[in-house]
Short mmCIF file of C-alpha atoms (C1' of nucleotides) in Angstrom, two decimals:
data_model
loop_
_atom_site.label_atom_id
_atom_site.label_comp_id
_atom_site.label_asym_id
_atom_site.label_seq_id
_atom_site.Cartn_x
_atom_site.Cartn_y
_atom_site.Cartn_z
CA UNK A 183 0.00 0.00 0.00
CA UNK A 184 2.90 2.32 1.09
CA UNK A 185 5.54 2.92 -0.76
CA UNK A 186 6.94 5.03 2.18
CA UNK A 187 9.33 3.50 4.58
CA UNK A 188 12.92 3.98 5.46
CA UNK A 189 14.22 1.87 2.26
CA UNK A 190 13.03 5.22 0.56
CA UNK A 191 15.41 6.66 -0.90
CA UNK A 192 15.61 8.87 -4.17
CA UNK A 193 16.29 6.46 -6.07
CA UNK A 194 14.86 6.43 -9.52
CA UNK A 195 12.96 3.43 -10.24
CA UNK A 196 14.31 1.07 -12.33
CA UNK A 197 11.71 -0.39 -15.20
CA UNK A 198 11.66 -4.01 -16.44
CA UNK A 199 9.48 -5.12 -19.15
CA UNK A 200 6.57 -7.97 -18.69
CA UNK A 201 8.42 -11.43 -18.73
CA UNK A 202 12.36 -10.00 -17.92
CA UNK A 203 13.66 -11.81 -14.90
CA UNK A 204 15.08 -9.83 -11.65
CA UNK A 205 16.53 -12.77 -10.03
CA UNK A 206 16.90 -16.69 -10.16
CA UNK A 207 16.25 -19.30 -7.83
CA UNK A 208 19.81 -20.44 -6.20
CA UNK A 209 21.37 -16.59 -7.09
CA UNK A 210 22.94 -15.07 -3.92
CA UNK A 211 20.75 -12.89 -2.06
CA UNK A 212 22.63 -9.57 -2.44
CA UNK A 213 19.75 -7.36 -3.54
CA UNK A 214 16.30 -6.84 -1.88
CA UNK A 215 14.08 -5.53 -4.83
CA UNK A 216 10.98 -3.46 -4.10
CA UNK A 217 8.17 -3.16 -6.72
CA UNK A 218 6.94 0.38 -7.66
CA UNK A 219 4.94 -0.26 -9.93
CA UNK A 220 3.25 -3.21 -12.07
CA UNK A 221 3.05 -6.66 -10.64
CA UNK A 222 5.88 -9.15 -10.50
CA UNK A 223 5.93 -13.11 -10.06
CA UNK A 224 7.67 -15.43 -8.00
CA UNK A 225 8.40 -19.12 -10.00
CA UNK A 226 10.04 -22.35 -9.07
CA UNK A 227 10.78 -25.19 -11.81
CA UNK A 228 10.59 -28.86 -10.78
CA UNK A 229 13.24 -30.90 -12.27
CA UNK A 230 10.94 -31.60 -14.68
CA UNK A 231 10.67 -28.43 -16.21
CA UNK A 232 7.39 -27.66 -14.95
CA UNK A 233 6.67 -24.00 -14.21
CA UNK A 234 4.94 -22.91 -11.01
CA UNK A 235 3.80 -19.49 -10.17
CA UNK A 236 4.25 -19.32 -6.87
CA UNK A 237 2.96 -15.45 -5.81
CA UNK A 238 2.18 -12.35 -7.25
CA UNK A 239 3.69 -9.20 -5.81
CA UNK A 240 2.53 -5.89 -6.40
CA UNK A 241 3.50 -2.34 -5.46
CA UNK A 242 4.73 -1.49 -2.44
CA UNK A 243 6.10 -5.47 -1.77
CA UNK A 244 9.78 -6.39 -1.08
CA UNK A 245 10.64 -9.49 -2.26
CA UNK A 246 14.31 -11.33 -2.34
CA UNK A 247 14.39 -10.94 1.43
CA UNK A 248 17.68 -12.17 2.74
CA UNK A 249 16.09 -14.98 4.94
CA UNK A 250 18.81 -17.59 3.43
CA UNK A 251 22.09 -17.08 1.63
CA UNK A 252 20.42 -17.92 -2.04
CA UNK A 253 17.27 -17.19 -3.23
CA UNK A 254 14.61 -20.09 -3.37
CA UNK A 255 12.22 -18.89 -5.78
CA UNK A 256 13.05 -16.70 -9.14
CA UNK A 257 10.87 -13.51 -9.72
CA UNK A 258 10.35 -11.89 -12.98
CA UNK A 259 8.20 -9.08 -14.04
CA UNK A 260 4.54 -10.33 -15.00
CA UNK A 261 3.76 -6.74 -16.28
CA UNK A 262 5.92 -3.74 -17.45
CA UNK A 263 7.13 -2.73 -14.32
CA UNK A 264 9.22 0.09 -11.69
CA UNK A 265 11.13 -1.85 -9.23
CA UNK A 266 13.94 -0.40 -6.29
CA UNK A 267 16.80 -2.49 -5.75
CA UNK A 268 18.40 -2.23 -1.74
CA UNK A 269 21.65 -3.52 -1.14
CA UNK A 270 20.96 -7.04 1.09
CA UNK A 271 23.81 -5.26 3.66
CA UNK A 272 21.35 -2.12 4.12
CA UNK A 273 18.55 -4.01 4.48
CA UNK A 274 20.08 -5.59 7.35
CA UNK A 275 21.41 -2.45 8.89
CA UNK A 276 18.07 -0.99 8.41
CA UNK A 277 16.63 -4.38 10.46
CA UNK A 278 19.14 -4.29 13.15
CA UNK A 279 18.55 -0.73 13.63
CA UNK A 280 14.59 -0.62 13.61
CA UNK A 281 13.27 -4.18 14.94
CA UNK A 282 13.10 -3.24 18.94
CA UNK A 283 11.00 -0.35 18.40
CA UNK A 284 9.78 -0.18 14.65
CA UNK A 285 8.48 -3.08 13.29
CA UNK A 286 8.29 -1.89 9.78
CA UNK A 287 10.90 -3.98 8.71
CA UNK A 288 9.28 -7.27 10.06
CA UNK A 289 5.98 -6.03 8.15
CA UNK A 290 7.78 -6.34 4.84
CA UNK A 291 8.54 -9.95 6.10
CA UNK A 292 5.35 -11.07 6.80
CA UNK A 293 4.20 -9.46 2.97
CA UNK A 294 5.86 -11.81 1.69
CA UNK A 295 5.25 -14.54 3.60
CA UNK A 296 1.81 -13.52 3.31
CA UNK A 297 1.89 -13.86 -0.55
CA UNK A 298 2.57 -17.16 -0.26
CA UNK A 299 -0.10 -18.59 2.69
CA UNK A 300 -2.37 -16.26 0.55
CA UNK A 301 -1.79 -18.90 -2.93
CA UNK A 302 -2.09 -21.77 -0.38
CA UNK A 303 -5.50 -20.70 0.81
CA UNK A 304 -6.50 -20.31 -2.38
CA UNK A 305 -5.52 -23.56 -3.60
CA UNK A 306 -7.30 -24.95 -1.02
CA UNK A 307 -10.31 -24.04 -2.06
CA UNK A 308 -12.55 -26.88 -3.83
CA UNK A 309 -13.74 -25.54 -7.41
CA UNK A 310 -12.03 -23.94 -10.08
CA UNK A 311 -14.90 -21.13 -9.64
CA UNK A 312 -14.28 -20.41 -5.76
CA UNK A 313 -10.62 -20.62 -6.34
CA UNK A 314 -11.10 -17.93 -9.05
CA UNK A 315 -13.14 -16.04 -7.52
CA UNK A 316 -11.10 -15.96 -4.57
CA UNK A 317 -7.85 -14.37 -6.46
CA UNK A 318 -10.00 -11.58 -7.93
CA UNK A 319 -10.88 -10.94 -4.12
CA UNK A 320 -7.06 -10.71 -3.45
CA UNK A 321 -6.29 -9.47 -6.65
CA UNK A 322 -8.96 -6.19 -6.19
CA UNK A 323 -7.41 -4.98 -2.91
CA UNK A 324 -3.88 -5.24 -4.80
CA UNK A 325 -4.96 -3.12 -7.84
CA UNK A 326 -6.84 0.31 -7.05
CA UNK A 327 -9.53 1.20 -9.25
CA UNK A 328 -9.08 3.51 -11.80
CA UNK A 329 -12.66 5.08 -12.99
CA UNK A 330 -14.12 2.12 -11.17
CA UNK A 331 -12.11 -0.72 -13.18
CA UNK A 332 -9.08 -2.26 -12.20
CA UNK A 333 -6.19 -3.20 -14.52
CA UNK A 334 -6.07 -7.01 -15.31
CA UNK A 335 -2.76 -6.80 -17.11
CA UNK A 336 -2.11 -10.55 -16.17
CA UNK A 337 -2.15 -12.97 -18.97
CA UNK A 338 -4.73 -15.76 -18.16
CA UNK A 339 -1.96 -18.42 -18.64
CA UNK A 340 -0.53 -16.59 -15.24
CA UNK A 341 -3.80 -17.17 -13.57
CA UNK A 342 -4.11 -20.01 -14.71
CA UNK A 343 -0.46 -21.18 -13.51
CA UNK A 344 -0.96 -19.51 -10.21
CA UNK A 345 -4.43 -21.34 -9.60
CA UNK A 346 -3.10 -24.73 -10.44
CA UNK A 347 -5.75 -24.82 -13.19
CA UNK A 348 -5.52 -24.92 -17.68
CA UNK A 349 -5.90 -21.85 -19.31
CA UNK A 350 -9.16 -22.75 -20.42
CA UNK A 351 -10.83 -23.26 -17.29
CA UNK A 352 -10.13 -19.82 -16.38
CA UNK A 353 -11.40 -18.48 -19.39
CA UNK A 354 -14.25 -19.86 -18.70
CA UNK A 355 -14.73 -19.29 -15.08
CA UNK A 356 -14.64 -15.50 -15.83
CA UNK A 357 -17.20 -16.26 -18.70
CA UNK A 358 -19.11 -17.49 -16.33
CA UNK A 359 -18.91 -14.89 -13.61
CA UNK A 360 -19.79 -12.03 -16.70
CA UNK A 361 -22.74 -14.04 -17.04
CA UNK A 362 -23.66 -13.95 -13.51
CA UNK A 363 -23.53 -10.42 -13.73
CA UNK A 364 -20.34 -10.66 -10.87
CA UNK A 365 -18.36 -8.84 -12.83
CA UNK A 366 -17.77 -7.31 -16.02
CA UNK A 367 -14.81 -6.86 -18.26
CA UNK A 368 -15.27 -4.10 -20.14
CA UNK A 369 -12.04 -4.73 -22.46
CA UNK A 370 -9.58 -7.86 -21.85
CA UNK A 371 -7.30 -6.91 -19.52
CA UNK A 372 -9.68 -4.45 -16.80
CA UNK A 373 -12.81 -5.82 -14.87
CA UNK A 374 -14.93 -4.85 -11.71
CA UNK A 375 -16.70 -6.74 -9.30
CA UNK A 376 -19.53 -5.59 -9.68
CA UNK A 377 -21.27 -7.51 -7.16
CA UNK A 378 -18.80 -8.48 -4.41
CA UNK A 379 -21.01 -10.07 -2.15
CA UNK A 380 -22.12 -12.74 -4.53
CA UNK A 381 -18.10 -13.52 -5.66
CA UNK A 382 -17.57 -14.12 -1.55
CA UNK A 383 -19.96 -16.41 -1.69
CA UNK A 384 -18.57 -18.42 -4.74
CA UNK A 385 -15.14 -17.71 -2.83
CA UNK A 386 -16.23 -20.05 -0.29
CA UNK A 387 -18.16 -22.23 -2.67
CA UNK A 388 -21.49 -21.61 -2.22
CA UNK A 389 -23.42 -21.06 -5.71
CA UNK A 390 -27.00 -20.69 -3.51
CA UNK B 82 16.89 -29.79 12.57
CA UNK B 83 19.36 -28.45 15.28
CA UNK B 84 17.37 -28.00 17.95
CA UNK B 85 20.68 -25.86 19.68
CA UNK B 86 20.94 -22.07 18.94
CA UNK B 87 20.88 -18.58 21.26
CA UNK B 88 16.96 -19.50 21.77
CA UNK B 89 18.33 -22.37 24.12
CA UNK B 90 17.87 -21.62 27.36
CA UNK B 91 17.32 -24.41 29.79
CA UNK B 92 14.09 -23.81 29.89
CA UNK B 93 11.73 -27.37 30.32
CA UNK B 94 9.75 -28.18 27.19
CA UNK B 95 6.26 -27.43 27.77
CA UNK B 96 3.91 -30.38 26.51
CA UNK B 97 0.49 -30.55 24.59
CA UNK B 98 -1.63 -32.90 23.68
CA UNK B 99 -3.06 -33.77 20.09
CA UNK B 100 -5.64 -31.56 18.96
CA UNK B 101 -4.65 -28.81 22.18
CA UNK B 102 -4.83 -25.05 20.81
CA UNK B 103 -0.93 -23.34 21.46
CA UNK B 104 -2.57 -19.82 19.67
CA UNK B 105 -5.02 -18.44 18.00
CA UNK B 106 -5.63 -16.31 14.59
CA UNK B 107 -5.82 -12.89 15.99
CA UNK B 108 -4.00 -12.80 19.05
CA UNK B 109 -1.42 -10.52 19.98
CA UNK B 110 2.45 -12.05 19.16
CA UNK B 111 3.97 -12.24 22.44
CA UNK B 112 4.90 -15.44 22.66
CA UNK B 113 6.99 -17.55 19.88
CA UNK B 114 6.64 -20.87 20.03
CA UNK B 115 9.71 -23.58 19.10
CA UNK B 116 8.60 -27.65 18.40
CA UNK B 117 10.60 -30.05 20.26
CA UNK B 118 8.93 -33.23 19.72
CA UNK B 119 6.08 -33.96 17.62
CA UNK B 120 3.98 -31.75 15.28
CA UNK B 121 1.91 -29.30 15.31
CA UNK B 122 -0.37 -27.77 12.20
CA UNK B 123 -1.21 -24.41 11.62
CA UNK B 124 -5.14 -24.05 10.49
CA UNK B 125 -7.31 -21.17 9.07
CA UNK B 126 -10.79 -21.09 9.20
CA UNK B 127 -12.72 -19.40 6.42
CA UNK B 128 -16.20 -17.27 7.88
CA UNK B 129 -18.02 -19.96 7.05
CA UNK B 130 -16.42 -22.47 9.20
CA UNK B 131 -14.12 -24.71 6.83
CA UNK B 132 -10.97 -25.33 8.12
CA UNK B 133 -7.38 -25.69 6.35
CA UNK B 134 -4.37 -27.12 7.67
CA UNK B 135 -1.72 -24.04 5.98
CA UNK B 136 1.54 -25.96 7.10
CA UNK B 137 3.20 -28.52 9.43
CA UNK B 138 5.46 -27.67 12.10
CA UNK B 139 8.49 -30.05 12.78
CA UNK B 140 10.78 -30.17 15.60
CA UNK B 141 13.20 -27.16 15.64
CA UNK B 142 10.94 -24.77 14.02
CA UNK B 143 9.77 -21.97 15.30
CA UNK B 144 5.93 -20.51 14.82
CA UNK B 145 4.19 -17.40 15.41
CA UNK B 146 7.05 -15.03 14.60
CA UNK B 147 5.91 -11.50 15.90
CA UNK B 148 6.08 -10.58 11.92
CA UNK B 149 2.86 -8.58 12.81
CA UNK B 150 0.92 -7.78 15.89
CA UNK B 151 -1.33 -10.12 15.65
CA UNK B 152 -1.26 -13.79 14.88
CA UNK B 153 -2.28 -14.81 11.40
CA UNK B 154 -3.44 -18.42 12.09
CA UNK B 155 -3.90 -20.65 14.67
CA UNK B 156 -1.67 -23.66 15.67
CA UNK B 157 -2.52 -26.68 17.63
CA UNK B 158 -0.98 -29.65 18.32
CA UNK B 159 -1.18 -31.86 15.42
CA UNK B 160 0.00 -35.11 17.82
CA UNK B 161 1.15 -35.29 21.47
CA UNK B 162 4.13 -32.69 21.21
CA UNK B 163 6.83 -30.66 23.41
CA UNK B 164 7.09 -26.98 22.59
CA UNK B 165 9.01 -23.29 24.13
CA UNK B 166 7.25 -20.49 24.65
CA UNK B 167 10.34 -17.46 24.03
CA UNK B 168 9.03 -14.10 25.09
CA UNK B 169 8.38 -11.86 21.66
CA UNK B 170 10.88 -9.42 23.59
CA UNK B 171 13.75 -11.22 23.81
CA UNK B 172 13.24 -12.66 20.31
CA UNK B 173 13.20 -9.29 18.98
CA UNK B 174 16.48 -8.71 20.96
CA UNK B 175 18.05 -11.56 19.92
CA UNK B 176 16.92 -10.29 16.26
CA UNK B 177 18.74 -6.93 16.65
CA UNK B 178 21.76 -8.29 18.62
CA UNK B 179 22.35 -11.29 15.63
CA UNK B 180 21.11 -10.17 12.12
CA UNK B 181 23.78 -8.34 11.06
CA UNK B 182 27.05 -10.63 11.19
CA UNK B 183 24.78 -14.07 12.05
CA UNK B 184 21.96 -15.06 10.61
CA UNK B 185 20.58 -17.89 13.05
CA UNK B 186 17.36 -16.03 13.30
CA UNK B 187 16.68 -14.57 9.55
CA UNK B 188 16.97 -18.47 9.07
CA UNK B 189 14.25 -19.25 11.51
CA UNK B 190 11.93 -16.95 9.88
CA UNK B 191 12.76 -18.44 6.21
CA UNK B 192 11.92 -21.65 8.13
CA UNK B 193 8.73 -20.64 8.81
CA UNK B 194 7.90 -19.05 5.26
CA UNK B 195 9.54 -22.20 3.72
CA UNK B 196 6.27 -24.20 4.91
CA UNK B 197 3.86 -22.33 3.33
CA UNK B 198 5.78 -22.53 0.29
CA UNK B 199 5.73 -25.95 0.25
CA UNK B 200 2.20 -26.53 0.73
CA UNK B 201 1.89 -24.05 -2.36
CA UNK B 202 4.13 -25.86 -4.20
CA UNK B 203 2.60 -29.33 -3.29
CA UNK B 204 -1.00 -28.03 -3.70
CA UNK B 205 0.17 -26.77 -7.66
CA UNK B 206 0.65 -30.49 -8.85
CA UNK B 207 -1.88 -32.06 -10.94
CA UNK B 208 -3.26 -35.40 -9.65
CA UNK B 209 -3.90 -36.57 -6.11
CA UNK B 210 -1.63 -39.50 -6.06
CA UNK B 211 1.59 -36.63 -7.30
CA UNK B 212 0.20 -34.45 -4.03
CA UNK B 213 0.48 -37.45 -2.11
CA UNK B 214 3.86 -38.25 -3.11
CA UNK B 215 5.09 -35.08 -2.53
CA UNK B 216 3.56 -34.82 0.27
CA UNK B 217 5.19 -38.14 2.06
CA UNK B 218 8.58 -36.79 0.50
CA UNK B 219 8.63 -33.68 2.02
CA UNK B 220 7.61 -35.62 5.39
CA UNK B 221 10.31 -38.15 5.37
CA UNK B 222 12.92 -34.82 5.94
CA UNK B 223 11.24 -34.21 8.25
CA UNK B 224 11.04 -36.90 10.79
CA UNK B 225 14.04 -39.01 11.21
CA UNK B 226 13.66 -42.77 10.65
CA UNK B 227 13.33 -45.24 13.49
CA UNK B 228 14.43 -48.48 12.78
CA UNK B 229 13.80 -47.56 9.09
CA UNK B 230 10.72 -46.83 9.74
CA UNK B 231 8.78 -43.12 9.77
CA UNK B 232 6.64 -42.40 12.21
CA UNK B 233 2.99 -40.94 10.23
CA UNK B 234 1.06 -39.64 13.39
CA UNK B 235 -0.73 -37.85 11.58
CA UNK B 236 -4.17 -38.62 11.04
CA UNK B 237 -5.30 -39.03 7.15
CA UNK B 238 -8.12 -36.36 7.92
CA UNK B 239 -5.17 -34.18 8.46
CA UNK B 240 -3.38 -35.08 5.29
CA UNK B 241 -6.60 -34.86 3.60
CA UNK B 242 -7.25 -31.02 4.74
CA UNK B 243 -3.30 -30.42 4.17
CA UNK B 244 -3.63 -31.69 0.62
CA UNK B 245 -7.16 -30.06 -0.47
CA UNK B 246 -8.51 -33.48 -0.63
CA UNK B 247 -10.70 -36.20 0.86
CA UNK B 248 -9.85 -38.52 3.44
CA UNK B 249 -11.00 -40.92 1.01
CA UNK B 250 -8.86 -39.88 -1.74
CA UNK B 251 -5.78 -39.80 0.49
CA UNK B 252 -6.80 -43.51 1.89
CA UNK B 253 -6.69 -45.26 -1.64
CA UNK B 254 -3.62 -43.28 -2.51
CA UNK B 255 -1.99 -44.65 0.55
CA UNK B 256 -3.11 -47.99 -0.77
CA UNK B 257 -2.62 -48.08 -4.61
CA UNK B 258 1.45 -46.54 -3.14
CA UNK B 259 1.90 -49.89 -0.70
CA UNK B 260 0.57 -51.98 -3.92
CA UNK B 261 3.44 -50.83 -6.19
CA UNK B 262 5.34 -51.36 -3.79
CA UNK B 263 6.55 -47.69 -2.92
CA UNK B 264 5.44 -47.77 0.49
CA UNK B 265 5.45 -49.84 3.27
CA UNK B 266 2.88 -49.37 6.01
CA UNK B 267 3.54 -52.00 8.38
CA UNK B 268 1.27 -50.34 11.03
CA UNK B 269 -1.15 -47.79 10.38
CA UNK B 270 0.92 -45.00 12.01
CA UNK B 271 4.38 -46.23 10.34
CA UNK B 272 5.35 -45.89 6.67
CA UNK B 273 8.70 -46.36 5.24
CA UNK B 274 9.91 -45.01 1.35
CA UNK B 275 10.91 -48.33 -0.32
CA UNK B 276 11.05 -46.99 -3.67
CA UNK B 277 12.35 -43.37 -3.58
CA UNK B 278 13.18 -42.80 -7.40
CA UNK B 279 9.85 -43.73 -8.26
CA UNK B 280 7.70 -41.33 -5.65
CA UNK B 281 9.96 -38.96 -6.90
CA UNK B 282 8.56 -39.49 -10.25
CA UNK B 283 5.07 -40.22 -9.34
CA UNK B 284 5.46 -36.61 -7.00
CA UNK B 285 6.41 -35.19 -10.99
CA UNK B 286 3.53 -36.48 -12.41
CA UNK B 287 4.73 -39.16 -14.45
CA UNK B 288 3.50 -43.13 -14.54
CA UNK B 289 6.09 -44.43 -16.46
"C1'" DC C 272 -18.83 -53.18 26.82
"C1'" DG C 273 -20.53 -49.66 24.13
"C1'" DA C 274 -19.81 -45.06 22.09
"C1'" DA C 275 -17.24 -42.12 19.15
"C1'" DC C 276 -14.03 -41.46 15.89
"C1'" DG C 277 -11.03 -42.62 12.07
"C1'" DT C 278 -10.22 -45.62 8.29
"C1'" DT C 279 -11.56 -48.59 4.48
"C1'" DT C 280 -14.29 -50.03 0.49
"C1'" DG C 281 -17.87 -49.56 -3.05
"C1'" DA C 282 -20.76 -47.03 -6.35
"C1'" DT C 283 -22.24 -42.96 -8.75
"C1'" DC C 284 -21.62 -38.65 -10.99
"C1'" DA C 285 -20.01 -33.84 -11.81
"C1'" DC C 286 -16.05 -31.27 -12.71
"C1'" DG C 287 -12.09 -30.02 -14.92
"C1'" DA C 288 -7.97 -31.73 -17.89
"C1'" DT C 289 -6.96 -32.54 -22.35
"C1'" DC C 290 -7.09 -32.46 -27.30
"C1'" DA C 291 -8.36 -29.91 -31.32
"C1'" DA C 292 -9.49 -25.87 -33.78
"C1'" DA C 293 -11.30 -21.21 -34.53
"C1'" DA C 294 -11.23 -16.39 -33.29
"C1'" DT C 295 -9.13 -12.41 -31.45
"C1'" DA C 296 -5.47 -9.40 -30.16
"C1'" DG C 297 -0.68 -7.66 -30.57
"C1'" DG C 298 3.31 -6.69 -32.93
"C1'" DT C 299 6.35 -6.08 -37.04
"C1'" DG C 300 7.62 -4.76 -41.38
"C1'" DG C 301 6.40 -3.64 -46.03
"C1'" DC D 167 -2.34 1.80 -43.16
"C1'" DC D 168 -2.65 -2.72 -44.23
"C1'" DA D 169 -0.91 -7.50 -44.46
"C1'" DC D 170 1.11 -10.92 -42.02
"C1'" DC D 171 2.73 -13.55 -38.15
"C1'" DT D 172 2.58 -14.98 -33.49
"C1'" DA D 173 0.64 -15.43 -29.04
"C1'" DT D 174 -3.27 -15.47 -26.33
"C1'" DT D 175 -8.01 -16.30 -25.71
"C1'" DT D 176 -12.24 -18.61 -26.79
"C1'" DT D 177 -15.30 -22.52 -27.90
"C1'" DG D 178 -16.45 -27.39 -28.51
"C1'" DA D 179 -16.08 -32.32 -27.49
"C1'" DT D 180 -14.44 -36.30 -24.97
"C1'" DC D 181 -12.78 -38.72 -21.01
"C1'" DG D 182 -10.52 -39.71 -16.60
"C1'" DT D 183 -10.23 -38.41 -11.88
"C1'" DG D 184 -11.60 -37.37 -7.57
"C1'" DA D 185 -15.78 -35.64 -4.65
"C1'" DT D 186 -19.61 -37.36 -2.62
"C1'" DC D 187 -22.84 -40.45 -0.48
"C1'" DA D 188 -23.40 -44.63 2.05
"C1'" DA D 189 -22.08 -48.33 4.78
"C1'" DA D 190 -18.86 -51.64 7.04
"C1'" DC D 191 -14.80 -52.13 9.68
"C1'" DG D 192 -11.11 -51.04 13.22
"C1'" DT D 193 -9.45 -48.53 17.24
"C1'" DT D 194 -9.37 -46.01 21.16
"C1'" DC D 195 -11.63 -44.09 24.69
"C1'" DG D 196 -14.59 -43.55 29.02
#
DNA sequence: CGAACGTTTGATCACGATCAAAATAGGTGG
DNA sequence: CCACCTATTTTGATCGTGATCAAACGTTCG
């Protein structure tokens, strides 16, 4: 939500276009990289070559947290976008120096950690519609409305990656939910919830 | 798996009974709690009552991090188990005092975050019998052989709300893995990997 | 011993993966 | 600006898997 916190510095955002990569699994952790802007994904490969998404991070997130000496997931950009990167050594002058009073620092650890109980939730869900309708819930208070619609930039094969679920179901899934009249999608890549009550309700699996 | 770092105190393991509550979702941090013995599960409930096991806890992790103020799930005792209850203050002290040369504690958090990861991860395969594969891989790292054998305290229900899946579902995957030969259950509680390459590969998906 | 819970087995059926193919959007160069 | 190429989305059809219901079996309690 903020992008205000003592990482801030005047540094000028860095861009990255949709599907560049910021760091790889097994890399050393020497960077902590803040997204500005856009939305950014964290993927693992099994040995098998099969691609995970494992979370989405949006503006305002720090991810590549120096938990363990090499990263353990790779992120790349999912859209265009403005990233921040922090030397791992600040970061953990910044910790040391904030953590008995200020727990800012610990808030951008539980972010992450958040994204990624947040996908595990989701998963959890039974349905491909409740698990759907579920990420738009997360994904809405992620992306603020602009003129009442919120940017969708994410391809479906994302959502569909992130869900655990083939392209196709989610294409129809959010067929089905501008049917209902849930939401609408006005053009490909914005929608609105346009009754968020309803989309709870199919969160948790209940069609009524 | 070391059980030994500056949390060690001489303090006498505190123990709980399967099924006991150690926190709840929404309580203040103040205490963080290290396994000992046993396991415990961390659950969410969604409003409308279903439950979700998020992550297991082995011996030497720690849970409930003071990441925020307030708890973000609840953990019980999966089966009988010994725990430490470390006051949030001296954790955060210990934070400060360590993270910039050591990193004994940053490592405890990525602990934590790891689990939730994994569930992700395990929850993104396709098929119930590759979840359940996984799922008894990522166990047998976590609790040391006896004998050869593994200890599976868990009950299936357990495995079955870990997993997004039915008890039922996670019963005849148990059985169809002893009938290849994969597993052996010699007791109901006891399993041992006979056959590691090929979970491995079942865990990936692939029948041969 | 009986009650309560967890596990096992069977049968049915809806959901979602998969394959295949058409339609739409996006991007590039002529 | 249009033609072309590629990638993504959409639609249709089939089929296997796993949820669900129901009931028997085993275990662990009080």
């Amino acid at each position: 939500m903020l992008t205000h916190n003592q990482f801030d510095q005047q540094t000028i955002g860095m861009p990255a276009s949709a599907g560049e990569t910021l760091f790889l699994e097994g890399e050393p952790c020497d960077h902590v990289f803040e997204i500005r802007k856009g939305v950014a994904r964290a993927v693992s490969m099994t040995h098998e070559g099969d691609r995970q998404i494992l979370a989405f991070f949006f503006p305002g997130d720090s991810i590549g947290l120096p938990l363990a000496q090499y990263h353990r997931y790779s992120v790349e950009a999912a859209t265009d976008l403005v990233h921040i990167r922090h030397s791992t050594r600040r970061w953990q002058e910044s910790l040391a120096r904030t953590c008995q009073d200020d727990t800012t620092i610990l808030k951008s650890v539980w972010r992450e950690e958040k994204a990624f109980i947040e996908r595990g939730l989701i998963l959890g869900r039974v349905g491909a519609l409740a698990r759907l309708s579920a990420f738009l819930i997360v994904l809405s208070r992620h992306l603020p409305p602009v003129h009442g619609l919120r940017a969708l930039e994410l391809p479906q094969t994302d959502i569909a990656s992130y869900l655990a679920a083939s392209p196709e179901t989610i294409c129809r899934g959010l067929k089905r939910l501008r049917e209902m009249q849930i939401i609408a999608m006005p053009r490909r890549d914005r929608f609105a919830i346009e009754h968020p009550a309803r989309l709870e309700l199919l969160a948790e699996g209940i069609f009524e």
